[in-house]
Amino acid sequence: MLEQLGHQADSVHNGIEALHALGRQAYDVVLMDVQMPGLDGYEATRRIRRVSGTQIHIIALTAHALSDDRARCLAAGMDDYLSKPVHLSELQKVLAGIV
């Protein structure tokens, strides 16, 4: 979907790999799955915020669609929230305000 919208993307398998990728390269946006093995998206986001502050936009991706889930993502330091399955138009709308 990101490529369809004209963006480049890298993919990692878990929160630890996300932290390593961010240490190697600057990104405009992180699409953060909240349920990754090893280091979940909440903790990965907290660690990213400790290092980079608010310099990078982090968008939560989760199968949980309740208002409490959104609040939990925002409390962890994520900037926005998309529930799965993600639709192209929703992704485009969220990214339009960032990149």
mmCIF file of N, CA, C and O in Angstrom:
data_model
loop_
_atom_site.group_PDB
_atom_site.id
_atom_site.type_symbol
_atom_site.label_atom_id
_atom_site.label_comp_id
_atom_site.label_asym_id
_atom_site.label_seq_id
_atom_site.Cartn_x
_atom_site.Cartn_y
_atom_site.Cartn_z
ATOM 1 N N MET A 1 0.816 -1.193 0.000
ATOM 2 C CA MET A 1 0.000 0.000 0.000
ATOM 3 C C MET A 1 0.864 1.262 0.000
ATOM 4 O O MET A 1 0.531 2.230 -0.663
ATOM 5 N N LEU A 2 1.944 1.223 0.773
ATOM 6 C CA LEU A 2 2.823 2.393 0.810
ATOM 7 C C LEU A 2 3.400 2.677 -0.566
ATOM 8 O O LEU A 2 3.470 3.838 -0.986
ATOM 9 N N GLU A 3 3.809 1.645 -1.259
ATOM 10 C CA GLU A 3 4.349 1.836 -2.603
ATOM 11 C C GLU A 3 3.281 2.373 -3.551
ATOM 12 O O GLU A 3 3.569 3.210 -4.396
ATOM 13 N N GLN A 4 2.041 1.915 -3.406
ATOM 14 C CA GLN A 4 0.950 2.431 -4.230
ATOM 15 C C GLN A 4 0.745 3.929 -4.014
ATOM 16 O O GLN A 4 0.323 4.639 -4.918
ATOM 17 N N LEU A 5 1.071 4.394 -2.809
ATOM 18 C CA LEU A 5 0.929 5.811 -2.480
ATOM 19 C C LEU A 5 2.194 6.609 -2.795
ATOM 20 O O LEU A 5 2.272 7.792 -2.501
ATOM 21 N N GLY A 6 3.196 5.939 -3.376
ATOM 22 C CA GLY A 6 4.408 6.625 -3.794
ATOM 23 C C GLY A 6 5.499 6.722 -2.746
ATOM 24 O O GLY A 6 6.413 7.529 -2.866
ATOM 25 N N HIS A 7 5.418 5.882 -1.712
ATOM 26 C CA HIS A 7 6.409 5.901 -0.637
ATOM 27 C C HIS A 7 7.305 4.671 -0.705
ATOM 28 O O HIS A 7 6.905 3.631 -1.205
ATOM 29 N N GLN A 8 8.500 4.800 -0.156
ATOM 30 C CA GLN A 8 9.384 3.658 0.009
ATOM 31 C C GLN A 8 9.176 3.120 1.411
ATOM 32 O O GLN A 8 8.862 3.867 2.337
ATOM 33 N N ALA A 9 9.393 1.827 1.581
ATOM 34 C CA ALA A 9 9.187 1.221 2.896
ATOM 35 C C ALA A 9 10.230 0.150 3.161
ATOM 36 O O ALA A 9 10.683 -0.532 2.242
ATOM 37 N N ASP A 10 10.589 0.044 4.420
ATOM 38 C CA ASP A 10 11.396 -1.068 4.904
ATOM 39 C C ASP A 10 10.524 -1.848 5.865
ATOM 40 O O ASP A 10 9.636 -1.283 6.501
ATOM 41 N N SER A 11 10.804 -3.121 6.001
ATOM 42 C CA SER A 11 10.022 -3.966 6.884
ATOM 43 C C SER A 11 10.938 -4.686 7.863
ATOM 44 O O SER A 11 12.036 -5.110 7.490
ATOM 45 N N VAL A 12 10.487 -4.792 9.105
ATOM 46 C CA VAL A 12 11.217 -5.551 10.113
ATOM 47 C C VAL A 12 10.242 -6.530 10.761
ATOM 48 O O VAL A 12 9.029 -6.408 10.597
ATOM 49 N N HIS A 13 10.775 -7.481 11.518
ATOM 50 C CA HIS A 13 9.938 -8.535 12.073
ATOM 51 C C HIS A 13 9.517 -8.317 13.516
ATOM 52 O O HIS A 13 8.591 -8.961 13.994
ATOM 53 N N ASN A 14 10.232 -7.441 14.240
ATOM 54 C CA ASN A 14 9.888 -7.238 15.648
ATOM 55 C C ASN A 14 10.409 -5.889 16.136
ATOM 56 O O ASN A 14 11.081 -5.159 15.391
ATOM 57 N N GLY A 15 10.099 -5.574 17.380
ATOM 58 C CA GLY A 15 10.477 -4.289 17.948
ATOM 59 C C GLY A 15 11.972 -4.061 18.030
ATOM 60 O O GLY A 15 12.456 -2.945 17.817
ATOM 61 N N ILE A 16 12.721 -5.103 18.330
ATOM 62 C CA ILE A 16 14.182 -4.981 18.399
ATOM 63 C C ILE A 16 14.729 -4.597 17.031
ATOM 64 O O ILE A 16 15.576 -3.702 16.918
ATOM 65 N N GLU A 17 14.264 -5.252 15.978
ATOM 66 C CA GLU A 17 14.709 -4.921 14.636
ATOM 67 C C GLU A 17 14.310 -3.494 14.262
ATOM 68 O O GLU A 17 15.051 -2.800 13.562
ATOM 69 N N ALA A 18 13.161 -3.046 14.723
ATOM 70 C CA ALA A 18 12.725 -1.666 14.461
ATOM 71 C C ALA A 18 13.697 -0.673 15.085
ATOM 72 O O ALA A 18 14.097 0.307 14.443
ATOM 73 N N LEU A 19 14.093 -0.932 16.324
ATOM 74 C CA LEU A 19 15.048 -0.050 16.992
ATOM 75 C C LEU A 19 16.382 -0.019 16.251
ATOM 76 O O LEU A 19 16.990 1.045 16.073
ATOM 77 N N HIS A 20 16.855 -1.182 15.803
ATOM 78 C CA HIS A 20 18.112 -1.251 15.053
ATOM 79 C C HIS A 20 18.005 -0.482 13.728
ATOM 80 O O HIS A 20 18.925 0.246 13.352
ATOM 81 N N ALA A 21 16.878 -0.651 13.032
ATOM 82 C CA ALA A 21 16.684 0.049 11.755
ATOM 83 C C ALA A 21 16.696 1.560 11.961
ATOM 84 O O ALA A 21 17.312 2.297 11.187
ATOM 85 N N LEU A 22 16.043 2.022 13.025
ATOM 86 C CA LEU A 22 16.016 3.456 13.316
ATOM 87 C C LEU A 22 17.386 3.985 13.717
ATOM 88 O O LEU A 22 17.681 5.162 13.527
ATOM 89 N N GLY A 23 18.223 3.129 14.248
ATOM 90 C CA GLY A 23 19.584 3.521 14.586
ATOM 91 C C GLY A 23 20.486 3.647 13.373
ATOM 92 O O GLY A 23 21.505 4.342 13.410
ATOM 93 N N ARG A 24 20.130 2.968 12.293
ATOM 94 C CA ARG A 24 20.939 2.983 11.074
ATOM 95 C C ARG A 24 20.521 4.051 10.079
ATOM 96 O O ARG A 24 21.313 4.493 9.261
ATOM 97 N N GLN A 25 19.251 4.432 10.114
ATOM 98 C CA GLN A 25 18.710 5.280 9.055
ATOM 99 C C GLN A 25 17.598 6.165 9.606
ATOM 100 O O GLN A 25 16.868 5.757 10.515
ATOM 101 N N ALA A 26 17.443 7.344 9.031
ATOM 102 C CA ALA A 26 16.349 8.247 9.415
ATOM 103 C C ALA A 26 15.093 7.884 8.616
ATOM 104 O O ALA A 26 15.170 7.583 7.423
ATOM 105 N N TYR A 27 13.965 7.891 9.282
ATOM 106 C CA TYR A 27 12.678 7.611 8.654
ATOM 107 C C TYR A 27 11.727 8.768 8.940
ATOM 108 O O TYR A 27 11.835 9.432 9.971
ATOM 109 N N ASP A 28 10.790 8.985 8.033
ATOM 110 C CA ASP A 28 9.762 9.998 8.244
ATOM 111 C C ASP A 28 8.645 9.482 9.146
ATOM 112 O O ASP A 28 8.091 10.223 9.948
ATOM 113 N N VAL A 29 8.327 8.194 8.988
ATOM 114 C CA VAL A 29 7.190 7.591 9.677
ATOM 115 C C VAL A 29 7.523 6.155 10.044
ATOM 116 O O VAL A 29 8.191 5.457 9.289
ATOM 117 N N VAL A 30 7.017 5.727 11.192
ATOM 118 C CA VAL A 30 7.071 4.320 11.578
ATOM 119 C C VAL A 30 5.635 3.825 11.697
ATOM 120 O O VAL A 30 4.823 4.420 12.405
ATOM 121 N N LEU A 31 5.315 2.781 10.978
ATOM 122 C CA LEU A 31 4.037 2.089 11.154
ATOM 123 C C LEU A 31 4.315 0.960 12.131
ATOM 124 O O LEU A 31 5.000 -0.001 11.798
ATOM 125 N N MET A 32 3.816 1.098 13.342
ATOM 126 C CA MET A 32 4.196 0.220 14.448
ATOM 127 C C MET A 32 3.075 -0.764 14.771
ATOM 128 O O MET A 32 2.020 -0.386 15.267
ATOM 129 N N ASP A 33 3.338 -2.033 14.483
ATOM 130 C CA ASP A 33 2.416 -3.088 14.903
ATOM 131 C C ASP A 33 2.535 -3.202 16.422
ATOM 132 O O ASP A 33 3.630 -3.302 16.948
ATOM 133 N N VAL A 34 1.426 -3.188 17.114
ATOM 134 C CA VAL A 34 1.516 -3.219 18.577
ATOM 135 C C VAL A 34 1.749 -4.615 19.123
ATOM 136 O O VAL A 34 2.196 -4.760 20.255
ATOM 137 N N GLN A 35 1.494 -5.657 18.342
ATOM 138 C CA GLN A 35 1.648 -7.024 18.834
ATOM 139 C C GLN A 35 2.767 -7.754 18.099
ATOM 140 O O GLN A 35 2.526 -8.694 17.359
ATOM 141 N N MET A 36 3.987 -7.329 18.342
ATOM 142 C CA MET A 36 5.136 -8.001 17.738
ATOM 143 C C MET A 36 5.766 -8.927 18.762
ATOM 144 O O MET A 36 5.669 -8.678 19.967
ATOM 145 N N PRO A 37 6.415 -9.975 18.305
ATOM 146 C CA PRO A 37 7.086 -10.883 19.244
ATOM 147 C C PRO A 37 8.305 -10.226 19.878
ATOM 148 O O PRO A 37 8.934 -9.353 19.284
ATOM 149 N N GLY A 38 8.618 -10.641 21.071
ATOM 150 C CA GLY A 38 9.824 -10.166 21.752
ATOM 151 C C GLY A 38 9.643 -8.816 22.405
ATOM 152 O O GLY A 38 9.537 -8.714 23.618
ATOM 153 N N LEU A 39 9.586 -7.787 21.620
ATOM 154 C CA LEU A 39 9.413 -6.418 22.105
ATOM 155 C C LEU A 39 8.199 -5.842 21.383
ATOM 156 O O LEU A 39 8.244 -5.588 20.186
ATOM 157 N N ASP A 40 7.109 -5.658 22.112
ATOM 158 C CA ASP A 40 5.886 -5.215 21.452
ATOM 159 C C ASP A 40 5.974 -3.751 21.035
ATOM 160 O O ASP A 40 6.912 -3.026 21.375
ATOM 161 N N GLY A 41 4.995 -3.319 20.276
ATOM 162 C CA GLY A 41 4.982 -1.969 19.740
ATOM 163 C C GLY A 41 4.901 -0.884 20.795
ATOM 164 O O GLY A 41 5.433 0.218 20.601
ATOM 165 N N TYR A 42 4.254 -1.161 21.910
ATOM 166 C CA TYR A 42 4.160 -0.167 22.983
ATOM 167 C C TYR A 42 5.546 0.126 23.563
ATOM 168 O O TYR A 42 5.933 1.278 23.708
ATOM 169 N N GLU A 43 6.269 -0.923 23.902
ATOM 170 C CA GLU A 43 7.592 -0.746 24.496
ATOM 171 C C GLU A 43 8.581 -0.211 23.462
ATOM 172 O O GLU A 43 9.427 0.634 23.780
ATOM 173 N N ALA A 44 8.493 -0.686 22.230
ATOM 174 C CA ALA A 44 9.371 -0.161 21.178
ATOM 175 C C ALA A 44 9.151 1.339 21.013
ATOM 176 O O ALA A 44 10.109 2.106 20.895
ATOM 177 N N THR A 45 7.902 1.770 21.045
ATOM 178 C CA THR A 45 7.591 3.200 20.925
ATOM 179 C C THR A 45 8.161 3.981 22.098
ATOM 180 O O THR A 45 8.772 5.046 21.912
ATOM 181 N N ARG A 46 7.999 3.472 23.308
ATOM 182 C CA ARG A 46 8.556 4.165 24.475
ATOM 183 C C ARG A 46 10.071 4.323 24.350
ATOM 184 O O ARG A 46 10.625 5.376 24.659
ATOM 185 N N ARG A 47 10.732 3.286 23.871
ATOM 186 C CA ARG A 47 12.188 3.361 23.705
ATOM 187 C C ARG A 47 12.584 4.349 22.607
ATOM 188 O O ARG A 47 13.551 5.094 22.744
ATOM 189 N N ILE A 48 11.837 4.358 21.519
ATOM 190 C CA ILE A 48 12.110 5.310 20.435
ATOM 191 C C ILE A 48 11.944 6.731 20.958
ATOM 192 O O ILE A 48 12.768 7.605 20.684
ATOM 193 N N ARG A 49 10.909 6.967 21.722
ATOM 194 C CA ARG A 49 10.655 8.317 22.255
ATOM 195 C C ARG A 49 11.758 8.764 23.218
ATOM 196 O O ARG A 49 12.105 9.936 23.255
ATOM 197 N N ARG A 50 12.308 7.842 23.978
ATOM 198 C CA ARG A 50 13.402 8.202 24.888
ATOM 199 C C ARG A 50 14.628 8.683 24.121
ATOM 200 O O ARG A 50 15.351 9.561 24.575
ATOM 201 N N VAL A 51 14.841 8.106 22.940
ATOM 202 C CA VAL A 51 16.020 8.444 22.141
ATOM 203 C C VAL A 51 15.751 9.631 21.220
ATOM 204 O O VAL A 51 16.550 10.556 21.138
ATOM 205 N N SER A 52 14.629 9.627 20.526
ATOM 206 C CA SER A 52 14.387 10.636 19.492
ATOM 207 C C SER A 52 13.347 11.677 19.873
ATOM 208 O O SER A 52 13.101 12.591 19.095
ATOM 209 N N GLY A 53 12.702 11.530 21.005
ATOM 210 C CA GLY A 53 11.646 12.475 21.375
ATOM 211 C C GLY A 53 10.500 12.393 20.389
ATOM 212 O O GLY A 53 10.035 11.315 20.060
ATOM 213 N N THR A 54 10.050 13.531 19.901
ATOM 214 C CA THR A 54 8.907 13.558 18.987
ATOM 215 C C THR A 54 9.333 13.769 17.545
ATOM 216 O O THR A 54 8.528 14.139 16.707
ATOM 217 N N GLN A 55 10.591 13.538 17.238
ATOM 218 C CA GLN A 55 11.105 13.814 15.901
ATOM 219 C C GLN A 55 10.539 12.892 14.823
ATOM 220 O O GLN A 55 10.543 13.257 13.663
ATOM 221 N N ILE A 56 10.082 11.742 15.169
ATOM 222 C CA ILE A 56 9.565 10.794 14.177
ATOM 223 C C ILE A 56 8.099 10.510 14.485
ATOM 224 O O ILE A 56 7.704 10.432 15.644
ATOM 225 N N HIS A 57 7.311 10.391 13.438
ATOM 226 C CA HIS A 57 5.893 10.080 13.601
ATOM 227 C C HIS A 57 5.728 8.571 13.705
ATOM 228 O O HIS A 57 6.270 7.831 12.881
ATOM 229 N N ILE A 58 4.982 8.132 14.700
ATOM 230 C CA ILE A 58 4.729 6.706 14.899
ATOM 231 C C ILE A 58 3.230 6.480 14.830
ATOM 232 O O ILE A 58 2.461 7.073 15.600
ATOM 233 N N ILE A 59 2.830 5.629 13.906
ATOM 234 C CA ILE A 59 1.425 5.303 13.700
ATOM 235 C C ILE A 59 1.195 3.865 14.149
ATOM 236 O O ILE A 59 1.835 2.938 13.653
ATOM 237 N N ALA A 60 0.290 3.682 15.082
ATOM 238 C CA ALA A 60 -0.039 2.345 15.584
ATOM 239 C C ALA A 60 -0.842 1.577 14.542
ATOM 240 O O ALA A 60 -1.727 2.133 13.900
ATOM 241 N N LEU A 61 -0.533 0.305 14.413
ATOM 242 C CA LEU A 61 -1.331 -0.624 13.613
ATOM 243 C C LEU A 61 -1.760 -1.744 14.548
ATOM 244 O O LEU A 61 -0.908 -2.417 15.131
ATOM 245 N N THR A 62 -3.051 -1.932 14.693
ATOM 246 C CA THR A 62 -3.520 -2.954 15.608
ATOM 247 C C THR A 62 -4.850 -3.541 15.162
ATOM 248 O O THR A 62 -5.642 -2.862 14.509
ATOM 249 N N ALA A 63 -5.068 -4.777 15.532
ATOM 250 C CA ALA A 63 -6.338 -5.431 15.256
ATOM 251 C C ALA A 63 -7.392 -5.026 16.287
ATOM 252 O O ALA A 63 -8.570 -5.276 16.102
ATOM 253 N N HIS A 64 -6.957 -4.388 17.355
ATOM 254 C CA HIS A 64 -7.877 -3.944 18.402
ATOM 255 C C HIS A 64 -8.453 -2.590 18.026
ATOM 256 O O HIS A 64 -7.711 -1.663 17.719
ATOM 257 N N ALA A 65 -9.768 -2.473 18.052
ATOM 258 C CA ALA A 65 -10.409 -1.257 17.549
ATOM 259 C C ALA A 65 -11.263 -0.552 18.600
ATOM 260 O O ALA A 65 -12.124 0.237 18.264
ATOM 261 N N LEU A 66 -11.027 -0.802 19.860
ATOM 262 C CA LEU A 66 -11.800 -0.145 20.902
ATOM 263 C C LEU A 66 -11.159 1.186 21.271
ATOM 264 O O LEU A 66 -9.956 1.389 21.077
ATOM 265 N N SER A 67 -11.937 2.090 21.833
ATOM 266 C CA SER A 67 -11.400 3.402 22.200
ATOM 267 C C SER A 67 -10.291 3.282 23.232
ATOM 268 O O SER A 67 -9.346 4.068 23.232
ATOM 269 N N ASP A 68 -10.367 2.296 24.119
ATOM 270 C CA ASP A 68 -9.305 2.084 25.101
ATOM 271 C C ASP A 68 -7.992 1.701 24.423
ATOM 272 O O ASP A 68 -6.911 2.072 24.889
ATOM 273 N N ASP A 69 -8.085 0.952 23.336
ATOM 274 C CA ASP A 69 -6.886 0.552 22.601
ATOM 275 C C ASP A 69 -6.218 1.769 21.975
ATOM 276 O O ASP A 69 -5.000 1.916 22.023
ATOM 277 N N ARG A 70 -7.012 2.648 21.406
ATOM 278 C CA ARG A 70 -6.469 3.889 20.834
ATOM 279 C C ARG A 70 -5.785 4.713 21.922
ATOM 280 O O ARG A 70 -4.668 5.197 21.735
ATOM 281 N N ALA A 71 -6.432 4.843 23.057
ATOM 282 C CA ALA A 71 -5.873 5.616 24.169
ATOM 283 C C ALA A 71 -4.560 5.007 24.647
ATOM 284 O O ALA A 71 -3.615 5.734 24.958
ATOM 285 N N ARG A 72 -4.491 3.696 24.693
ATOM 286 C CA ARG A 72 -3.260 3.023 25.125
ATOM 287 C C ARG A 72 -2.115 3.304 24.151
ATOM 288 O O ARG A 72 -0.975 3.522 24.554
ATOM 289 N N CYS A 73 -2.421 3.294 22.854
ATOM 290 C CA CYS A 73 -1.395 3.585 21.844
ATOM 291 C C CYS A 73 -0.890 5.017 21.991
ATOM 292 O O CYS A 73 0.317 5.258 21.963
ATOM 293 N N LEU A 74 -1.796 5.955 22.146
ATOM 294 C CA LEU A 74 -1.402 7.347 22.292
ATOM 295 C C LEU A 74 -0.633 7.569 23.587
ATOM 296 O O LEU A 74 0.349 8.323 23.611
ATOM 297 N N ALA A 75 -1.032 6.888 24.654
ATOM 298 C CA ALA A 75 -0.324 7.007 25.937
ATOM 299 C C ALA A 75 1.097 6.465 25.845
ATOM 300 O O ALA A 75 1.994 6.945 26.544
ATOM 301 N N ALA A 76 1.329 5.487 24.977
ATOM 302 C CA ALA A 76 2.667 4.920 24.803
ATOM 303 C C ALA A 76 3.564 5.847 23.981
ATOM 304 O O ALA A 76 4.761 5.623 23.900
ATOM 305 N N GLY A 77 2.973 6.879 23.369
ATOM 306 C CA GLY A 77 3.765 7.833 22.596
ATOM 307 C C GLY A 77 3.532 7.790 21.102
ATOM 308 O O GLY A 77 4.213 8.481 20.347
ATOM 309 N N MET A 78 2.573 6.988 20.659
ATOM 310 C CA MET A 78 2.275 6.940 19.232
ATOM 311 C C MET A 78 1.469 8.183 18.851
ATOM 312 O O MET A 78 0.740 8.733 19.669
ATOM 313 N N ASP A 79 1.624 8.631 17.615
ATOM 314 C CA ASP A 79 0.976 9.853 17.162
ATOM 315 C C ASP A 79 -0.419 9.641 16.602
ATOM 316 O O ASP A 79 -1.246 10.550 16.622
ATOM 317 N N ASP A 80 -0.664 8.473 16.069
ATOM 318 C CA ASP A 80 -1.966 8.185 15.478
ATOM 319 C C ASP A 80 -2.190 6.688 15.518
ATOM 320 O O ASP A 80 -1.338 5.941 15.998
ATOM 321 N N TYR A 81 -3.302 6.245 14.961
ATOM 322 C CA TYR A 81 -3.768 4.881 15.161
ATOM 323 C C TYR A 81 -4.551 4.439 13.939
ATOM 324 O O TYR A 81 -5.407 5.190 13.451
ATOM 325 N N LEU A 82 -4.250 3.256 13.443
ATOM 326 C CA LEU A 82 -5.037 2.623 12.387
ATOM 327 C C LEU A 82 -5.368 1.209 12.824
ATOM 328 O O LEU A 82 -4.492 0.483 13.293
ATOM 329 N N SER A 83 -6.622 0.826 12.671
ATOM 330 C CA SER A 83 -6.984 -0.547 13.014
ATOM 331 C C SER A 83 -6.919 -1.415 11.762
ATOM 332 O O SER A 83 -7.142 -0.951 10.651
ATOM 333 N N LYS A 84 -6.585 -2.666 11.981
ATOM 334 C CA LYS A 84 -6.483 -3.638 10.894
ATOM 335 C C LYS A 84 -7.867 -4.224 10.627
ATOM 336 O O LYS A 84 -8.634 -4.390 11.566
ATOM 337 N N PRO A 85 -8.166 -4.580 9.429
ATOM 338 C CA PRO A 85 -7.315 -4.411 8.257
ATOM 339 C C PRO A 85 -7.254 -2.938 7.851
ATOM 340 O O PRO A 85 -8.252 -2.222 7.887
ATOM 341 N N VAL A 86 -6.074 -2.500 7.484
ATOM 342 C CA VAL A 86 -5.871 -1.117 7.078
ATOM 343 C C VAL A 86 -6.334 -0.965 5.631
ATOM 344 O O VAL A 86 -6.006 -1.782 4.770
ATOM 345 N N HIS A 87 -7.099 0.069 5.392
ATOM 346 C CA HIS A 87 -7.580 0.363 4.040
ATOM 347 C C HIS A 87 -6.727 1.473 3.441
ATOM 348 O O HIS A 87 -6.289 2.382 4.148
ATOM 349 N N LEU A 88 -6.496 1.396 2.157
ATOM 350 C CA LEU A 88 -5.630 2.341 1.462
ATOM 351 C C LEU A 88 -6.053 3.786 1.730
ATOM 352 O O LEU A 88 -5.205 4.642 2.008
ATOM 353 N N SER A 89 -7.330 4.067 1.674
ATOM 354 C CA SER A 89 -7.792 5.444 1.874
ATOM 355 C C SER A 89 -7.498 5.943 3.285
ATOM 356 O O SER A 89 -7.150 7.113 3.475
ATOM 357 N N GLU A 90 -7.603 5.062 4.284
ATOM 358 C CA GLU A 90 -7.302 5.459 5.658
ATOM 359 C C GLU A 90 -5.807 5.736 5.834
ATOM 360 O O GLU A 90 -5.416 6.706 6.476
ATOM 361 N N LEU A 91 -4.986 4.873 5.260
ATOM 362 C CA LEU A 91 -3.542 5.064 5.326
ATOM 363 C C LEU A 91 -3.154 6.365 4.643
ATOM 364 O O LEU A 91 -2.364 7.160 5.174
ATOM 365 N N GLN A 92 -3.729 6.614 3.490
ATOM 366 C CA GLN A 92 -3.436 7.840 2.751
ATOM 367 C C GLN A 92 -3.822 9.076 3.559
ATOM 368 O O GLN A 92 -3.074 10.049 3.623
ATOM 369 N N LYS A 93 -4.948 9.026 4.222
ATOM 370 C CA LYS A 93 -5.415 10.148 5.030
ATOM 371 C C LYS A 93 -4.463 10.432 6.198
ATOM 372 O O LYS A 93 -4.108 11.578 6.452
ATOM 373 N N VAL A 94 -4.022 9.390 6.879
ATOM 374 C CA VAL A 94 -3.102 9.566 8.004
ATOM 375 C C VAL A 94 -1.755 10.088 7.525
ATOM 376 O O VAL A 94 -1.187 11.001 8.122
ATOM 377 N N LEU A 95 -1.260 9.556 6.436
ATOM 378 C CA LEU A 95 0.049 9.972 5.931
ATOM 379 C C LEU A 95 0.015 11.385 5.344
ATOM 380 O O LEU A 95 1.023 12.084 5.360
ATOM 381 N N ALA A 96 -1.131 11.820 4.851
ATOM 382 C CA ALA A 96 -1.237 13.144 4.246
ATOM 383 C C ALA A 96 -0.858 14.261 5.206
ATOM 384 O O ALA A 96 -0.304 15.274 4.794
ATOM 385 N N GLY A 97 -1.124 14.063 6.471
ATOM 386 C CA GLY A 97 -0.787 15.078 7.457
ATOM 387 C C GLY A 97 0.650 15.020 7.925
ATOM 388 O O GLY A 97 1.083 15.876 8.705
ATOM 389 N N ILE A 98 1.414 14.037 7.452
ATOM 390 C CA ILE A 98 2.773 13.829 7.941
ATOM 391 C C ILE A 98 3.823 14.053 6.871
ATOM 392 O O ILE A 98 4.785 14.787 7.075
ATOM 393 N N VAL A 99 3.686 13.349 5.755
ATOM 394 C CA VAL A 99 4.733 13.392 4.720
ATOM 395 C C VAL A 99 4.291 14.195 3.514
ATOM 396 O O VAL A 99 3.180 14.447 3.283
#
